Coordinates of C-alpha atoms in Angstrom, one line a residue:
M1 CA 52.1 -33.7 -51.2
P2 CA 49.2 -32.7 -53.5
G3 CA 50.9 -34.0 -56.6
L4 CA 50.8 -37.6 -55.4
V5 CA 47.1 -37.5 -54.5
T6 CA 45.8 -35.1 -57.0
P7 CA 47.9 -34.9 -60.2
T8 CA 48.6 -31.5 -61.6
Y9 CA 47.7 -30.6 -65.2
A10 CA 51.4 -30.7 -66.1
T11 CA 51.6 -34.4 -64.8
L12 CA 48.5 -35.4 -66.7
S13 CA 49.7 -33.7 -69.8
A14 CA 53.0 -35.5 -69.7
V15 CA 51.4 -38.9 -69.1
F16 CA 48.5 -38.4 -71.6
P17 CA 49.8 -36.2 -74.3
L18 CA 46.9 -36.8 -76.7
T19 CA 44.1 -35.8 -74.3
P20 CA 42.6 -32.3 -73.7
F21 CA 45.0 -31.9 -70.7
S22 CA 47.8 -31.3 -73.2
A23 CA 46.2 -28.0 -74.1
A24 CA 46.2 -26.8 -70.5
V25 CA 50.0 -26.4 -70.1
P26 CA 52.1 -24.9 -72.9
Q27 CA 54.7 -27.4 -74.1
K28 CA 57.7 -27.1 -76.4
K29 CA 56.9 -28.7 -79.7
T30 CA 59.7 -30.8 -81.0
P31 CA 59.5 -31.2 -84.8
P32 CA 59.2 -34.9 -85.8
A33 CA 62.3 -36.6 -87.2
Q34 CA 60.3 -37.5 -90.4
P35 CA 57.6 -35.4 -92.0
S36 CA 55.2 -38.4 -92.2
V37 CA 52.0 -38.5 -90.2
V38 CA 51.5 -41.5 -87.9
S39 CA 47.9 -42.7 -87.6
L40 CA 46.5 -44.5 -84.6
Y41 CA 44.5 -46.6 -87.0
P42 CA 46.5 -47.2 -90.2
Y43 CA 43.6 -48.9 -92.0
A44 CA 41.8 -45.6 -92.0
S45 CA 44.2 -44.4 -94.7
I46 CA 43.3 -47.4 -97.0
P47 CA 40.2 -45.8 -98.5
D48 CA 42.4 -43.2 -100.2
E49 CA 43.7 -46.0 -102.4
A50 CA 40.6 -48.0 -102.3
K51 CA 38.5 -45.1 -103.6
K52 CA 40.5 -45.2 -106.9
P53 CA 38.9 -48.4 -108.2
G54 CA 35.5 -47.2 -106.9
K55 CA 35.8 -43.9 -108.6
E56 CA 36.9 -45.5 -111.8
A57 CA 33.9 -47.9 -111.7
Q58 CA 31.6 -44.9 -111.1
A59 CA 33.2 -43.0 -114.0
E60 CA 32.7 -46.1 -116.3
F61 CA 29.1 -46.5 -115.1
R62 CA 28.4 -42.8 -115.8
H63 CA 30.1 -43.0 -119.2
A64 CA 28.1 -46.1 -120.2
S65 CA 24.9 -44.5 -118.8
E66 CA 25.4 -41.4 -120.9
A67 CA 26.2 -43.4 -124.0
T68 CA 23.1 -45.5 -123.5
Q69 CA 20.9 -42.5 -122.9
K70 CA 22.3 -40.8 -126.0
E71 CA 21.6 -43.8 -128.1
V72 CA 18.1 -44.5 -126.6
G73 CA 17.1 -40.9 -126.4
K74 CA 15.1 -39.2 -123.7
I75 CA 12.6 -41.4 -121.9
D76 CA 9.4 -39.5 -121.1
M77 CA 7.6 -40.6 -118.0
Y78 CA 4.7 -43.0 -118.6
S79 CA 5.5 -43.3 -122.3
P80 CA 5.8 -46.7 -124.1
K81 CA 9.5 -46.3 -123.9
F82 CA 9.2 -45.8 -120.1
Y83 CA 7.2 -48.9 -119.6
A84 CA 9.6 -50.9 -121.8
A85 CA 12.5 -49.7 -119.7
C86 CA 10.7 -50.7 -116.5
T87 CA 10.0 -54.1 -118.0
M88 CA 13.6 -54.6 -118.8
G89 CA 14.6 -53.5 -115.3
G90 CA 12.2 -56.0 -113.8
I91 CA 13.6 -58.8 -116.0
L92 CA 17.1 -58.1 -114.8
A93 CA 16.1 -57.6 -111.2
C94 CA 14.0 -60.8 -110.8
G95 CA 15.8 -63.2 -113.2
L96 CA 19.3 -62.6 -111.8
T97 CA 18.3 -62.6 -108.1
H98 CA 16.1 -65.6 -108.1
T99 CA 18.7 -67.6 -110.0
A100 CA 21.4 -66.6 -107.6
V101 CA 19.5 -67.9 -104.6
T102 CA 18.6 -71.3 -106.2
P103 CA 20.6 -73.2 -103.6
L104 CA 18.5 -71.7 -100.8
D105 CA 15.3 -72.3 -102.8
L106 CA 16.3 -75.9 -103.4
V107 CA 16.7 -76.8 -99.8
K108 CA 13.6 -74.8 -98.8
C109 CA 11.4 -76.7 -101.2
R110 CA 12.7 -80.1 -100.2
R111 CA 12.3 -79.3 -96.5
Q112 CA 8.8 -78.1 -97.1
V113 CA 7.9 -81.4 -98.8
D114 CA 9.8 -83.6 -96.3
P115 CA 10.8 -81.8 -93.1
K116 CA 12.8 -84.8 -92.0
L117 CA 14.9 -85.0 -95.1
Y118 CA 17.7 -82.7 -93.8
R119 CA 18.6 -81.6 -90.3
S120 CA 19.9 -78.2 -91.4
N121 CA 20.7 -76.2 -94.5
I122 CA 24.4 -76.8 -94.2
Q123 CA 23.9 -80.5 -93.9
A124 CA 21.5 -80.4 -96.9
W125 CA 24.1 -78.7 -99.1
R126 CA 26.8 -81.2 -98.0
T127 CA 24.5 -84.1 -98.7
I128 CA 23.5 -82.8 -102.1
S129 CA 27.0 -81.8 -103.2
S130 CA 28.5 -85.2 -102.2
A131 CA 25.8 -87.0 -104.1
E132 CA 25.3 -84.8 -107.2
G133 CA 28.3 -82.4 -107.1
I134 CA 28.1 -78.6 -107.3
R135 CA 25.6 -78.7 -110.1
G136 CA 23.2 -80.5 -107.8
I137 CA 23.1 -77.5 -105.5
F138 CA 21.8 -75.4 -108.4
T139 CA 19.1 -77.9 -109.4
G140 CA 16.3 -76.0 -111.1
W141 CA 18.3 -72.9 -112.0
S142 CA 17.1 -72.8 -115.6
P143 CA 13.4 -72.8 -115.1
T144 CA 14.0 -70.4 -112.3
F145 CA 15.8 -68.0 -114.5
F146 CA 13.4 -68.1 -117.5
G147 CA 10.3 -68.1 -115.3
Y148 CA 11.3 -65.1 -113.1
C149 CA 12.6 -63.1 -116.1
A150 CA 9.1 -63.3 -117.5
Q151 CA 7.4 -62.7 -114.2
G152 CA 9.7 -59.9 -113.2
G153 CA 9.3 -58.0 -116.4
L154 CA 5.5 -58.2 -116.3
K155 CA 5.4 -57.5 -112.6
Y156 CA 7.6 -54.3 -112.5
G157 CA 6.5 -53.0 -115.9
G158 CA 2.9 -53.8 -115.1
Y159 CA 3.1 -52.2 -111.7
E160 CA 4.3 -48.9 -113.2
F161 CA 1.4 -49.1 -115.7
F162 CA -1.4 -50.0 -113.3
K163 CA -0.1 -47.5 -110.7
K164 CA -0.5 -44.7 -113.2
F165 CA -3.8 -46.1 -114.6
Y166 CA -5.4 -46.2 -111.1
S167 CA -4.0 -42.9 -110.1
D168 CA -5.5 -41.3 -113.2
L169 CA -8.9 -42.9 -112.4
A170 CA -8.8 -41.6 -108.9
G171 CA -7.6 -38.1 -109.8
P172 CA -4.6 -36.2 -108.3
E173 CA -6.1 -35.4 -104.9
K174 CA -7.6 -38.9 -104.2
A175 CA -4.5 -40.6 -105.6
A176 CA -2.3 -38.8 -103.1
R177 CA -4.7 -39.4 -100.2
Y178 CA -5.2 -43.1 -101.0
R179 CA -1.8 -43.8 -102.5
T180 CA -1.4 -47.0 -100.4
A181 CA -4.6 -48.4 -102.0
I182 CA -3.2 -47.4 -105.4
Y183 CA 0.0 -49.4 -104.7
L184 CA -2.0 -52.4 -103.5
A185 CA -4.3 -52.4 -106.5
G186 CA -1.6 -51.8 -109.0
S187 CA 0.7 -54.5 -107.7
A188 CA -2.1 -57.1 -107.4
S189 CA -3.2 -56.4 -111.1
A190 CA 0.4 -56.7 -112.3
E191 CA 1.1 -60.0 -110.4
F192 CA -2.2 -61.6 -111.5
I193 CA -0.9 -61.4 -115.1
A194 CA 2.7 -62.1 -114.3
D195 CA 1.9 -65.4 -112.6
V196 CA 0.3 -66.7 -115.8
A197 CA 3.7 -66.5 -117.4
L198 CA 5.5 -67.9 -114.4
C199 CA 3.3 -70.9 -113.5
P200 CA 4.5 -73.4 -116.2
L201 CA 8.1 -72.8 -115.4
E202 CA 7.5 -72.8 -111.6
S203 CA 5.8 -76.2 -112.0
V204 CA 8.9 -77.6 -113.7
K205 CA 11.2 -76.0 -111.2
V206 CA 9.4 -77.4 -108.2
R207 CA 9.2 -80.9 -109.7
M208 CA 13.0 -80.8 -110.4
Q209 CA 13.8 -79.6 -106.9
T210 CA 11.5 -81.9 -104.9
T211 CA 12.4 -85.2 -106.6
I212 CA 15.6 -87.1 -105.9
P213 CA 17.2 -87.6 -108.3
P214 CA 15.6 -84.6 -110.3
E215 CA 12.7 -85.7 -112.5
F216 CA 14.0 -83.6 -115.4
K217 CA 17.4 -82.5 -116.6
G218 CA 16.3 -79.2 -117.9
T219 CA 13.5 -76.7 -118.7
T220 CA 12.6 -77.9 -122.2
E221 CA 12.5 -81.6 -121.1
G222 CA 10.4 -80.7 -118.1
L223 CA 7.8 -78.8 -120.2
R224 CA 7.6 -81.5 -122.8
S225 CA 7.3 -84.3 -120.2
V226 CA 4.5 -82.5 -118.3
V227 CA 2.5 -81.7 -121.4
A228 CA 2.9 -85.3 -122.7
K229 CA 1.7 -86.9 -119.5
E230 CA -0.9 -84.3 -118.3
G231 CA -1.6 -82.0 -121.1
F232 CA -1.2 -78.2 -120.9
R233 CA -3.4 -78.2 -117.8
G234 CA -0.6 -80.0 -116.0
L235 CA 1.5 -76.9 -116.3
Y236 CA -1.1 -74.7 -114.6
K237 CA -2.3 -77.0 -111.8
G238 CA -0.4 -74.9 -109.3
L239 CA -1.8 -71.5 -110.6
Y240 CA -4.4 -71.0 -107.9
P241 CA -2.0 -71.5 -105.0
L242 CA 0.6 -69.5 -107.0
W243 CA -1.8 -66.6 -107.1
G244 CA -2.5 -67.2 -103.4
R245 CA 1.2 -66.9 -102.7
Q246 CA 2.4 -64.3 -105.1
I247 CA -0.4 -61.7 -105.1
P248 CA -0.3 -61.1 -101.3
Y249 CA 3.5 -61.2 -101.5
T250 CA 3.6 -58.6 -104.3
M251 CA 1.0 -56.4 -102.7
M252 CA 3.1 -56.4 -99.5
K253 CA 6.3 -56.0 -101.5
F254 CA 5.3 -52.9 -103.4
A255 CA 3.1 -51.2 -100.8
S256 CA 5.5 -51.6 -97.9
F257 CA 8.5 -50.7 -100.1
E258 CA 6.8 -47.4 -101.2
T259 CA 5.8 -46.7 -97.5
V260 CA 9.3 -47.5 -96.1
V261 CA 11.1 -45.4 -98.7
E262 CA 8.7 -42.5 -98.1
M263 CA 9.4 -42.7 -94.3
I264 CA 13.2 -42.8 -94.9
Y265 CA 13.2 -39.7 -97.1
N266 CA 10.9 -37.9 -94.7
Y267 CA 13.4 -38.7 -91.9
L268 CA 16.5 -37.6 -93.8
P269 CA 17.3 -33.9 -93.6
K270 CA 17.3 -33.2 -97.4
S271 CA 14.8 -33.9 -100.1
K272 CA 15.2 -36.9 -102.4
D273 CA 16.5 -35.0 -105.4
Q274 CA 19.3 -33.5 -103.4
Y275 CA 20.9 -36.9 -102.8
G276 CA 23.1 -38.7 -105.3
S277 CA 22.6 -42.1 -106.9
G278 CA 24.5 -43.9 -104.1
V279 CA 22.2 -42.7 -101.3
Q280 CA 19.1 -43.3 -103.4
T281 CA 20.0 -46.9 -104.3
T282 CA 21.0 -47.5 -100.7
V283 CA 17.5 -46.4 -99.6
S284 CA 16.0 -48.7 -102.3
F285 CA 18.0 -51.7 -100.9
A286 CA 17.0 -50.9 -97.3
G287 CA 13.3 -50.4 -98.2
G288 CA 13.4 -53.6 -100.3
Y289 CA 15.0 -55.7 -97.5
I290 CA 12.4 -54.6 -95.0
A291 CA 9.6 -55.2 -97.5
G292 CA 11.0 -58.7 -98.2
I293 CA 10.8 -59.8 -94.6
L294 CA 7.2 -58.8 -94.4
C295 CA 6.5 -60.5 -97.8
A296 CA 8.0 -63.8 -96.6
I297 CA 5.8 -63.9 -93.5
V298 CA 2.6 -63.1 -95.4
S299 CA 3.1 -65.5 -98.3
H300 CA 4.8 -68.4 -96.6
P301 CA 1.8 -70.7 -96.0
A302 CA 0.8 -70.4 -99.7
D303 CA 4.4 -71.1 -100.7
V304 CA 4.4 -74.4 -98.8
M305 CA 1.1 -75.4 -100.5
V306 CA 2.6 -74.6 -103.9
S307 CA 5.5 -76.9 -103.2
K308 CA 3.2 -79.6 -101.9
L309 CA 0.7 -79.3 -104.7
N310 CA 3.3 -79.6 -107.5
A311 CA 4.9 -82.5 -105.8
N312 CA 1.9 -84.5 -104.5
R313 CA -1.2 -83.6 -106.5
Q314 CA -2.7 -86.7 -108.2
P315 CA -3.9 -86.5 -111.8
G316 CA -7.5 -85.4 -111.9
E317 CA -7.6 -84.5 -108.1
A318 CA -9.6 -81.3 -107.5
F319 CA -7.9 -78.3 -106.1
G320 CA -10.1 -78.2 -103.0
A321 CA -9.7 -81.9 -102.3
V322 CA -5.9 -81.9 -102.6
T323 CA -5.7 -78.8 -100.5
K324 CA -7.8 -80.4 -97.7
R325 CA -5.8 -83.6 -97.9
I326 CA -2.4 -81.8 -97.7
Y327 CA -3.5 -79.7 -94.8
G328 CA -4.8 -82.8 -93.0
E329 CA -1.3 -84.3 -93.4
I330 CA 0.8 -81.3 -92.3
G331 CA -1.5 -79.3 -90.1
F332 CA -1.2 -75.6 -89.3
G333 CA 2.3 -75.9 -88.1
G334 CA 3.4 -77.5 -91.3
L335 CA 2.4 -74.4 -93.2
W336 CA 5.4 -72.7 -91.6
N337 CA 8.1 -75.2 -92.4
G338 CA 11.2 -73.5 -93.8
L339 CA 10.1 -69.9 -92.7
P340 CA 13.5 -68.8 -91.3
V341 CA 15.3 -69.8 -94.5
R342 CA 12.7 -68.0 -96.6
I343 CA 12.9 -64.8 -94.5
V344 CA 16.7 -64.7 -95.2
M345 CA 16.2 -65.6 -98.8
I346 CA 13.3 -63.2 -99.6
G347 CA 14.7 -60.3 -97.5
T348 CA 18.0 -60.4 -99.4
L349 CA 16.2 -61.2 -102.7
T350 CA 13.8 -58.3 -102.5
G351 CA 16.5 -55.8 -101.3
L352 CA 18.7 -56.8 -104.3
Q353 CA 15.7 -56.6 -106.7
W354 CA 14.9 -53.1 -105.8
L355 CA 18.6 -52.2 -105.9
L356 CA 19.0 -53.6 -109.4
Y357 CA 15.7 -52.2 -110.6
D358 CA 16.3 -48.7 -109.4
S359 CA 20.0 -48.8 -110.5
F360 CA 18.8 -49.7 -114.0
K361 CA 16.3 -46.9 -114.0
L362 CA 19.1 -44.4 -113.1
F363 CA 21.2 -46.0 -115.8
V364 CA 18.7 -45.1 -118.5
G365 CA 18.0 -41.6 -117.0
L366 CA 14.8 -42.3 -114.9
P367 CA 14.2 -41.5 -111.3
T368 CA 14.3 -44.2 -108.6
T369 CA 11.0 -45.6 -107.3
G370 CA 9.2 -44.0 -104.4
G371 CA 9.8 -41.0 -102.2
P372 CA 7.9 -38.4 -100.1
A373 CA 4.4 -37.7 -101.2
L374 CA 5.1 -34.0 -100.6
E375 CA 8.3 -32.0 -100.7
K376 CA 9.9 -31.2 -97.4
G377 CA 8.5 -28.0 -95.9
K378 CA 5.3 -28.2 -97.9
K379 CA 1.9 -29.2 -96.5

């Protein structure tokens, strides 16, 4: 009785009609009662309908992009119009993303100043919303928006300028060989200037977020109050630690982004210009997210000091003295308070920034940032 122990192909075909066994034995095909196709996974057919809104959105984006490019005209690389476009892209990328993550930033700053204040982020948001409402969760959004709009424009526009400036100084051959050094120098130079614009608004933001109830109701009130009490120097008392946080952060942000994007395109089978905008912006987001995680780790101790300095520095207290005092209070471990939250925040933030920035560049007819140093197949 071989059929009971070892099933024949005919038996397997009858029991499992959708397996390769069905091809082994010819079977009579009975036409279906209805001409419809039955799918094992019905949701797989949804994209056919779902693609319509996506295609319409893409068509509208292309139409708006073409209209904008027609009105603005051709943007030559490294022209004043090019740097203006990059500055505008940086304003949008940084201003919108930093404002969107204000609730995370609020809890991070408060937990840096007082680690015992909240047990967790969820508990913090519940406590804040019950005491101050939804508006309380977005405490500090206005100085965040204006500050990072200014900083983002100068950072991204400045990076494109200084990257070209240092590349021209080095010459084509050395610029290609030492491109990572070019990225580091260009980003550091841009951030040094950008932080001068950011510092006054960052000072107001931190004071609003680390005082309960908030010391100021808005940006204008905060700026006036600080100047009235401490003079203009009061707006810049956190500049040194801000440089200490932001310059390493930005150097890591741009250099690691350029490196990761180059590695991704070298791994992909086709060259960058053979991919559409969807793939290119996806690469930008992935490269930005990885860069953001590295940025968060490198700059976090300085970020804690910025929060502490703006909240606890006494009038007239020297920078070295206050830094030594704060470190004596919190120790080395205290410099890492809030790091997990900041990794999530900065990773998402940086990924979205590069996505917005490169999407804007595509919108105005410019190429996305980064790519292989040499075309595939060339050495």
